[in-house]
Coordinates of C-alpha atoms and ligand atoms in Angstrom, one line a residue:
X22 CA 100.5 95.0 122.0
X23 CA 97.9 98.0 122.3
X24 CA 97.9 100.9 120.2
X25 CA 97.9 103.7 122.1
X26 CA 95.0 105.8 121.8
X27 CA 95.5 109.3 120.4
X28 CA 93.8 112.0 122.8
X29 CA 93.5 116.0 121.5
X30 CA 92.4 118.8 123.7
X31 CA 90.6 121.1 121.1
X32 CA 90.5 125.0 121.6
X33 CA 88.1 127.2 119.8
X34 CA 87.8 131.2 120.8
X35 CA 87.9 133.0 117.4
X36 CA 84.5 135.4 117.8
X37 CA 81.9 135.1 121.0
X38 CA 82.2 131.3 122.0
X39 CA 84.6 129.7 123.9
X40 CA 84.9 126.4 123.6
X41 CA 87.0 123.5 124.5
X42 CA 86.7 119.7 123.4
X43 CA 88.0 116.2 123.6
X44 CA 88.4 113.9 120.7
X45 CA 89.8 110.6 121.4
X46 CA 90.6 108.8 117.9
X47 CA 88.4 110.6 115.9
X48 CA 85.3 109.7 118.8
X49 CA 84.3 113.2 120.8
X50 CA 84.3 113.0 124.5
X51 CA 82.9 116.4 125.4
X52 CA 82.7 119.5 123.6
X53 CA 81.8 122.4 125.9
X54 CA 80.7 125.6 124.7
X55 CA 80.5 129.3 127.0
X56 CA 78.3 131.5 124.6
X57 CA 78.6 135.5 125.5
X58 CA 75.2 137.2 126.1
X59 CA 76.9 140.2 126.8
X60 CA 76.9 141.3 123.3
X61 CA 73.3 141.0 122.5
X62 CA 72.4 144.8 123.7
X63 CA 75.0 146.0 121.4
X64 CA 73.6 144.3 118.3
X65 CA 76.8 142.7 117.5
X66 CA 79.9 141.2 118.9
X67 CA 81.8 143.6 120.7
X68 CA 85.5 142.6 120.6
X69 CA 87.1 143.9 123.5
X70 CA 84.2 142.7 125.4
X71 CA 84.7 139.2 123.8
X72 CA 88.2 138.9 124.5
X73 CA 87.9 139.6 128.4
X74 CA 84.8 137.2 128.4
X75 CA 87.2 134.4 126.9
X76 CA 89.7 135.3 129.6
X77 CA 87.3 134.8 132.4
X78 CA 85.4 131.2 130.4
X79 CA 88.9 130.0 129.0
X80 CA 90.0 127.9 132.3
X81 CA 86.2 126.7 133.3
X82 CA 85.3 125.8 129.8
X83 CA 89.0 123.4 129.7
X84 CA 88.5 122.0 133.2
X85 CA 84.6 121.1 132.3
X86 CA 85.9 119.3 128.9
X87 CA 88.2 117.0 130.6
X88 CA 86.4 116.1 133.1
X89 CA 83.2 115.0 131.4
X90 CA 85.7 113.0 129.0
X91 CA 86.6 111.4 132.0
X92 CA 90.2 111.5 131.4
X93 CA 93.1 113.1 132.9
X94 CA 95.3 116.0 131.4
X95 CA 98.1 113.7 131.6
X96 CA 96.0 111.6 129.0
X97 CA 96.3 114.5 126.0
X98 CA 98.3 114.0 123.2
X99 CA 98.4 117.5 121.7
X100 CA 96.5 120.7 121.8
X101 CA 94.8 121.9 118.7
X102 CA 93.9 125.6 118.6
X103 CA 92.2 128.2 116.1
X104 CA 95.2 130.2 115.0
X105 CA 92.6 132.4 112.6
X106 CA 90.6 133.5 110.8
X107 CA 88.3 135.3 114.0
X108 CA 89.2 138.8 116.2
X109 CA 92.6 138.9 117.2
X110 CA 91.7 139.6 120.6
X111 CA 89.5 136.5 121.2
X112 CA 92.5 134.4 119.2
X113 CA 94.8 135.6 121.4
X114 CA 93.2 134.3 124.5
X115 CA 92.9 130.9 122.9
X116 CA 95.9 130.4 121.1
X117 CA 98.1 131.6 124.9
X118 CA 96.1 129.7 126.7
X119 CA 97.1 126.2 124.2
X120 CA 101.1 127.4 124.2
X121 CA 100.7 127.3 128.2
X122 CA 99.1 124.6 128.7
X123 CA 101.2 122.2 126.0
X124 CA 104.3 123.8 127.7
X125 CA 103.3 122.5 131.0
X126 CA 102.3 119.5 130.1
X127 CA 105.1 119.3 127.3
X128 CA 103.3 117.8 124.3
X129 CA 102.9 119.6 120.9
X130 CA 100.3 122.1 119.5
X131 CA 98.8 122.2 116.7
X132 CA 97.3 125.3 114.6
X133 CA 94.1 125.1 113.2
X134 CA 92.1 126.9 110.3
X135 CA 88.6 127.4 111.6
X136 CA 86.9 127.3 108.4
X137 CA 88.9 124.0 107.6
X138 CA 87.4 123.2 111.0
X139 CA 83.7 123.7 110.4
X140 CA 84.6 121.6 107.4
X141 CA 85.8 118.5 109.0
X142 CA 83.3 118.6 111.8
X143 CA 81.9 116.2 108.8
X144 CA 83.9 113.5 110.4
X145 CA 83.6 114.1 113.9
X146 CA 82.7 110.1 115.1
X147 CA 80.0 109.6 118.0
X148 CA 79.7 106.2 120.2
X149 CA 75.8 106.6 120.2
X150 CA 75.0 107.6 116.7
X151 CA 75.8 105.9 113.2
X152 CA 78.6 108.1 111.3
X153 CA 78.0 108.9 107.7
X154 CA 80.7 111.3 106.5
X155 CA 81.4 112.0 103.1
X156 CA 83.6 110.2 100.5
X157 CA 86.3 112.2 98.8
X158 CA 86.4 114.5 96.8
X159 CA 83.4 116.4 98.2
X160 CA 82.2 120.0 98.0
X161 CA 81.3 122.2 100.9
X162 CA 79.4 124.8 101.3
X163 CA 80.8 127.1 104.1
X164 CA 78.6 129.5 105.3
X165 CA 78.8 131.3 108.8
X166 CA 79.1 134.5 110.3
X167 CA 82.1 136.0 108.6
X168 CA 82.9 133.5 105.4
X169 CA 80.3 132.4 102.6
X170 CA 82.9 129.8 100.6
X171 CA 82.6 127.2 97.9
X172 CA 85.4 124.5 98.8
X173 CA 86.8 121.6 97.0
X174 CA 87.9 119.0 99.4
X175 CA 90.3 116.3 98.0
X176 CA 91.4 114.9 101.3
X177 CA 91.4 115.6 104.9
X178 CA 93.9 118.4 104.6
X179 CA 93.6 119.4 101.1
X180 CA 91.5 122.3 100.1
X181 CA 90.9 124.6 97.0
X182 CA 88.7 127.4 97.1
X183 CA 85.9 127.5 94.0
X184 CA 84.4 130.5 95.3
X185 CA 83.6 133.1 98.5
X186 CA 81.2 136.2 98.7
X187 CA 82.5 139.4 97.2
X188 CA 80.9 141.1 100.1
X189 CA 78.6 140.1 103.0
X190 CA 78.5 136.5 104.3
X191 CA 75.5 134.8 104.7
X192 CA 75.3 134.9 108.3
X193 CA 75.6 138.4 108.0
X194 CA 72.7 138.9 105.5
X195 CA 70.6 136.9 108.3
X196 CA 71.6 138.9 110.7
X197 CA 71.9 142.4 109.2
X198 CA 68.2 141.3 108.2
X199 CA 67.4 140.8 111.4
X200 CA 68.6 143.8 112.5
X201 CA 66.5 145.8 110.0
X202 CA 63.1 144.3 111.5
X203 CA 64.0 145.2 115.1
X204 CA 65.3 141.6 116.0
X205 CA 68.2 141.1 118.6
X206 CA 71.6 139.4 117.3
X207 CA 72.2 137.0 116.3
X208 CA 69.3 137.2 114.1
X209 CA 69.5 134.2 112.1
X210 CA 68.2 131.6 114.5
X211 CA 65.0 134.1 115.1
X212 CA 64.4 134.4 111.4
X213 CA 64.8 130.6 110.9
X214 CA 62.1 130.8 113.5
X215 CA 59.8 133.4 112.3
X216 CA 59.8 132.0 108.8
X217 CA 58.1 128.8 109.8
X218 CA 54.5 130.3 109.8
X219 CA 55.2 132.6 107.0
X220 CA 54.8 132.6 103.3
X221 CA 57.7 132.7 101.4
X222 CA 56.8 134.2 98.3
X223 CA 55.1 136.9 100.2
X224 CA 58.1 139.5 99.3
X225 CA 60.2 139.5 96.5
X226 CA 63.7 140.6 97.1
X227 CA 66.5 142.1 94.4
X228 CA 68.8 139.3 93.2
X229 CA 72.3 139.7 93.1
X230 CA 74.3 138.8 89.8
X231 CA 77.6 138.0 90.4
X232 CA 80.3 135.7 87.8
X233 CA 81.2 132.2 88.7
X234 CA 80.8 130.7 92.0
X235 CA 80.9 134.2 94.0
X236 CA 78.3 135.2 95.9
X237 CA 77.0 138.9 97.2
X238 CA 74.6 139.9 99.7
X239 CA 75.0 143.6 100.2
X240 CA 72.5 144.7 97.3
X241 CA 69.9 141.8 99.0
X242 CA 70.3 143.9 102.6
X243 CA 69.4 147.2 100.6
X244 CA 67.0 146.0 98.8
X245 CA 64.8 144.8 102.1
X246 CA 65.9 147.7 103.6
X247 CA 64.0 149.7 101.1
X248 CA 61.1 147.5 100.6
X249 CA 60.5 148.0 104.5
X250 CA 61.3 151.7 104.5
X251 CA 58.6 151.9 101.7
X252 CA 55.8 150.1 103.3
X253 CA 56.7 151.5 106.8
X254 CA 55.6 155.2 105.3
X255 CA 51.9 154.1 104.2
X256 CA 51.8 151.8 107.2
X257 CA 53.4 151.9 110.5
X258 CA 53.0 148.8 111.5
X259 CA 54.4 147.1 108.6
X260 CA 56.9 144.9 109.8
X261 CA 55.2 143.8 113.2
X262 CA 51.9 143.1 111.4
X263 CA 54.1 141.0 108.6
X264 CA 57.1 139.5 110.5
X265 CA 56.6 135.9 109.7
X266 CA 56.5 136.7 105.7
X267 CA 59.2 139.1 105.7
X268 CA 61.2 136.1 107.7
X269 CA 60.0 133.6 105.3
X270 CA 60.7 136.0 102.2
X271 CA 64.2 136.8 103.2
X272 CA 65.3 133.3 104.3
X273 CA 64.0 132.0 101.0
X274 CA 65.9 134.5 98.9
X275 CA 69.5 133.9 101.2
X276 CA 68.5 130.0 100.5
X277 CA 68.1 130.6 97.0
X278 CA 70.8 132.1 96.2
X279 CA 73.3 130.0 98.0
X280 CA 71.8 126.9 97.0
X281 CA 71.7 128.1 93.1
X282 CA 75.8 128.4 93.7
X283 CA 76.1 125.1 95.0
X284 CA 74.4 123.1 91.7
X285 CA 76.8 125.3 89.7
X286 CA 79.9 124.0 91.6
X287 CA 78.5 120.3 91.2
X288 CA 77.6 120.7 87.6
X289 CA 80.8 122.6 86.6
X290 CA 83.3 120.1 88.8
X291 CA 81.1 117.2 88.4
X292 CA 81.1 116.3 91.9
X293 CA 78.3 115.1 92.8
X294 CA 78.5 114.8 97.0
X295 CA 77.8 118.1 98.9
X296 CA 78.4 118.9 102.6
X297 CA 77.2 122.3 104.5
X298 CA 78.7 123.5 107.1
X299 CA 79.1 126.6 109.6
X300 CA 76.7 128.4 111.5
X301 CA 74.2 129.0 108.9
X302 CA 73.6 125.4 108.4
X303 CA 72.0 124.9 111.6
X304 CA 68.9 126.7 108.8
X305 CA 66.4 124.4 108.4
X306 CA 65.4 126.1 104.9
X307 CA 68.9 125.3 104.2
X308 CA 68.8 122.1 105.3
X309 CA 65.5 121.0 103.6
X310 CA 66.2 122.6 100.1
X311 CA 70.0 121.1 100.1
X312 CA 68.0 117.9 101.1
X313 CA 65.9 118.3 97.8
X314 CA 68.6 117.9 95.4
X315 CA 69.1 114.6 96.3
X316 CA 65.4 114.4 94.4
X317 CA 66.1 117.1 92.3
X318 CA 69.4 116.5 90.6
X319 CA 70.9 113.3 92.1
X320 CA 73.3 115.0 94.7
X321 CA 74.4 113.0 97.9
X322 CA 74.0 115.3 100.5
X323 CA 76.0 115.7 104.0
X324 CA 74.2 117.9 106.7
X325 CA 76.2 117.9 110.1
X326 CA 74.6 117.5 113.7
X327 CA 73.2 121.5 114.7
X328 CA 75.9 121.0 117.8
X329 CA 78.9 120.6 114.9
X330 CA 77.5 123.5 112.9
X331 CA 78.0 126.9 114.7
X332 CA 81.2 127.4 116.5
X333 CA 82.3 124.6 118.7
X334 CA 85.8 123.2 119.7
X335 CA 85.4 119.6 118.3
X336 CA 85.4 120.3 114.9
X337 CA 88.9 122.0 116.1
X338 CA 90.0 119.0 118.3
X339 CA 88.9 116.5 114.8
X340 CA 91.4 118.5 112.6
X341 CA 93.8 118.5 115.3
X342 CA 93.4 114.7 115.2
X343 CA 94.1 114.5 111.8
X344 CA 97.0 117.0 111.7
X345 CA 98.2 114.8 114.2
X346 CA 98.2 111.8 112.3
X347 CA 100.3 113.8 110.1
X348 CA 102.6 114.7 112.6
X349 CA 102.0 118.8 111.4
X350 CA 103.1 120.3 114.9
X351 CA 103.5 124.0 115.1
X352 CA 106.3 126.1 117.0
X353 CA 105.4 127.9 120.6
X354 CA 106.4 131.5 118.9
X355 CA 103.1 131.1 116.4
X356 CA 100.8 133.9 116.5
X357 CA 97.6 134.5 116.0
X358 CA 96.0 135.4 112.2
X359 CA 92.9 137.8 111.8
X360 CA 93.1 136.7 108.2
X361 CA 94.3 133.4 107.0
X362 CA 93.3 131.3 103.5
X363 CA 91.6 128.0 103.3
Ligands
KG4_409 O1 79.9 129.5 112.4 P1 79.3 130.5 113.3 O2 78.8 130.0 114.7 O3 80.3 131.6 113.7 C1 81.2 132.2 112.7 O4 82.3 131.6 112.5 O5 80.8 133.2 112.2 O6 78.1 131.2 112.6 C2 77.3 132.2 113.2 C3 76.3 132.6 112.2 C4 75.5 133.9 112.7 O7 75.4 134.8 111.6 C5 74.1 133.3 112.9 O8 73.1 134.2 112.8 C6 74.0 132.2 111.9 O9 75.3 131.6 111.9 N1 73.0 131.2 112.3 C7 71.9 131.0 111.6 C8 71.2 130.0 112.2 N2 71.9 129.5 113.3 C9 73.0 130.3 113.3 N3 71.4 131.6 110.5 C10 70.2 131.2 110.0 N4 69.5 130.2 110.6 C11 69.9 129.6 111.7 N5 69.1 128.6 112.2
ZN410 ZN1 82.6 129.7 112.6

């Protein structure tokens, strides 16, 4: 007899994207994505506005999902769903939305850590492209928008924290960066953009100096926000006339320091794979330096596709699948979580 297949409808809405997805054994489907322009002119996600822009994408985004999976809802196992960490209001419309739909279709949900998400996006499986995910135990760097984390990972659903930032995450020293030279949010993908015909060493930037495996990036803001203040008294025109340095200098100091952090985990754990993931690893700097090491210092490096780093509902609909596996259902009175551990 056949083994049935196991289908999961995948359900992301935890900041400004809202996303749905279909993984069929571990291979993706679809994996649509509604991003929210509507924040740019504020400089910054604007959560109200987000959570009414997930109400209004939420049924679209679904429909679109299962229907260039070509399968029917009747075909889905389970729903997975980011239960937290993200804005309560955005989680909200994401984790109803799953309780409804499981209800009416009665099959179980399942709750989802979005940073244990981004993680396992590592072994999201495509029918057109060779899959090279990493062996356990592996480190990963997590880096996005609100988390900056050094994680152990000992198996699909086993996790230790190493280290996180004390402050700032990265994304947010991109961005807050960004913000300081006049550039619309997010920043990050602009100065990834900018830095590529700038000279890196062109600025030098104050490093932080924090114990272990933390990281900070408040005193690296300050410090370019008064290196620019400085420059922009005796000249004006400072930051338009030097745009691509300043984008090349700060990228290179972020880069630095997380990639410092990540030899330290490998030579203190002696693990000697490393994965990135998040929205910050869709930076090429990033990509090419963590690259490196496998010259450098004999590392085995994992870099995911740029449509599985930022926010996306397959790396959701992949842990789902494994939780699955696990039979780990959750209950329909679950509720969202602003704040939740790895
Ligand atoms: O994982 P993500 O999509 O959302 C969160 O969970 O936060 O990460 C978004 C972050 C933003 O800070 C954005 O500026 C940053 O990822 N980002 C980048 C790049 N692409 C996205 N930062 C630097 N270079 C990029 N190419
Ligand atoms: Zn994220």
């Amino acid at each position: 007899m056949e083994n049935k297949s196991i289908t999961i409808l995948g359900i992301e809405s935890s900041c400004d994207d809202t996303s749905a997805s279909i993984i069929q054994d571990g291979y993706i489907l679809s994996n649509i994505i509604a991003n929210q322009d509507v924040h740019q002119k504020y400089g910054g996600v604007v959560p109200e506005l987000a959570s009414r822009a997930h109400q209004q994408n939420i049924i679209p985004v679904v429909d679109k999902a299962i229907k260039d999976a070509g399968i029917k809802k009747e075909d889905i196992d389970a729903v997975a769903f980011t239960r937290g960490p993200g804005l309560l209001g955005s989680l909200l419309v994401g984790v109803s939305f799953a309780k409804s739909f499981a209800l009416a279709q009665n099959i179980p949900i399942i709750e989802v850590n979005h940073m244990q998400g981004h993680i396992l996006a590592h072994f999201i499986k495509e029918k057109t492209n060779e899959n090279h995910s990493p062996d356990f135990p592996f480190l990963c760097l997590t880096v996005s928008g609100g988390h900056t984390q050094i994680v152990k990972v000992n198996d699909y659903l086993s996790f230790e924290l190493l280290g996180e930032t004390i402050d700032d995450a990265a994304g947010e020293a991109f961005d807050k960066s960004a913000k300081i030279l006049g550039l619309p949010y997010p920043g990050g993908p602009l100065i990834d953009k900018y830095a590529k015909e700038g000279n890196k060493t062109a600025f030098t930037f104050g490093k932080p100096k924090v114990k272990e495996l933390d990281f900070s990036f408040s005193g690296l803001k300050t410090s370019i926000l008064y290196t620019i203040q400085k420059q922009q008294k005796l000249n004006p025109k400072f930051i338009e006339e030097n745009l691509n340095d300043l984008c090349a200098s700060i990228q290179h100091s972020i880069v630095t320091i997380l990639i410092e952090k990540i030899v330290k985990a490998s030579e203190q754990t002696g693990i000697s794979q490393i994965a990135i993931a998040g929205g910050v690893s869709a930076n090429s700097s990033l990509r090419n330096s963590l690259k490196e090491l496998e010259n450098t210092h004999s590392l085995k490096t994992y870099i995911p596709p740029f449509s599985y780093c930022t926010d996306n509902a397959g790396m959701i609909a992949i842990t789902g699948h494994f939780k699955y596996l696990k039979k780990e259902f959750c209950h329909q009175g679950v509720t969202p979580k602003s704040r939740m551990a790895i």
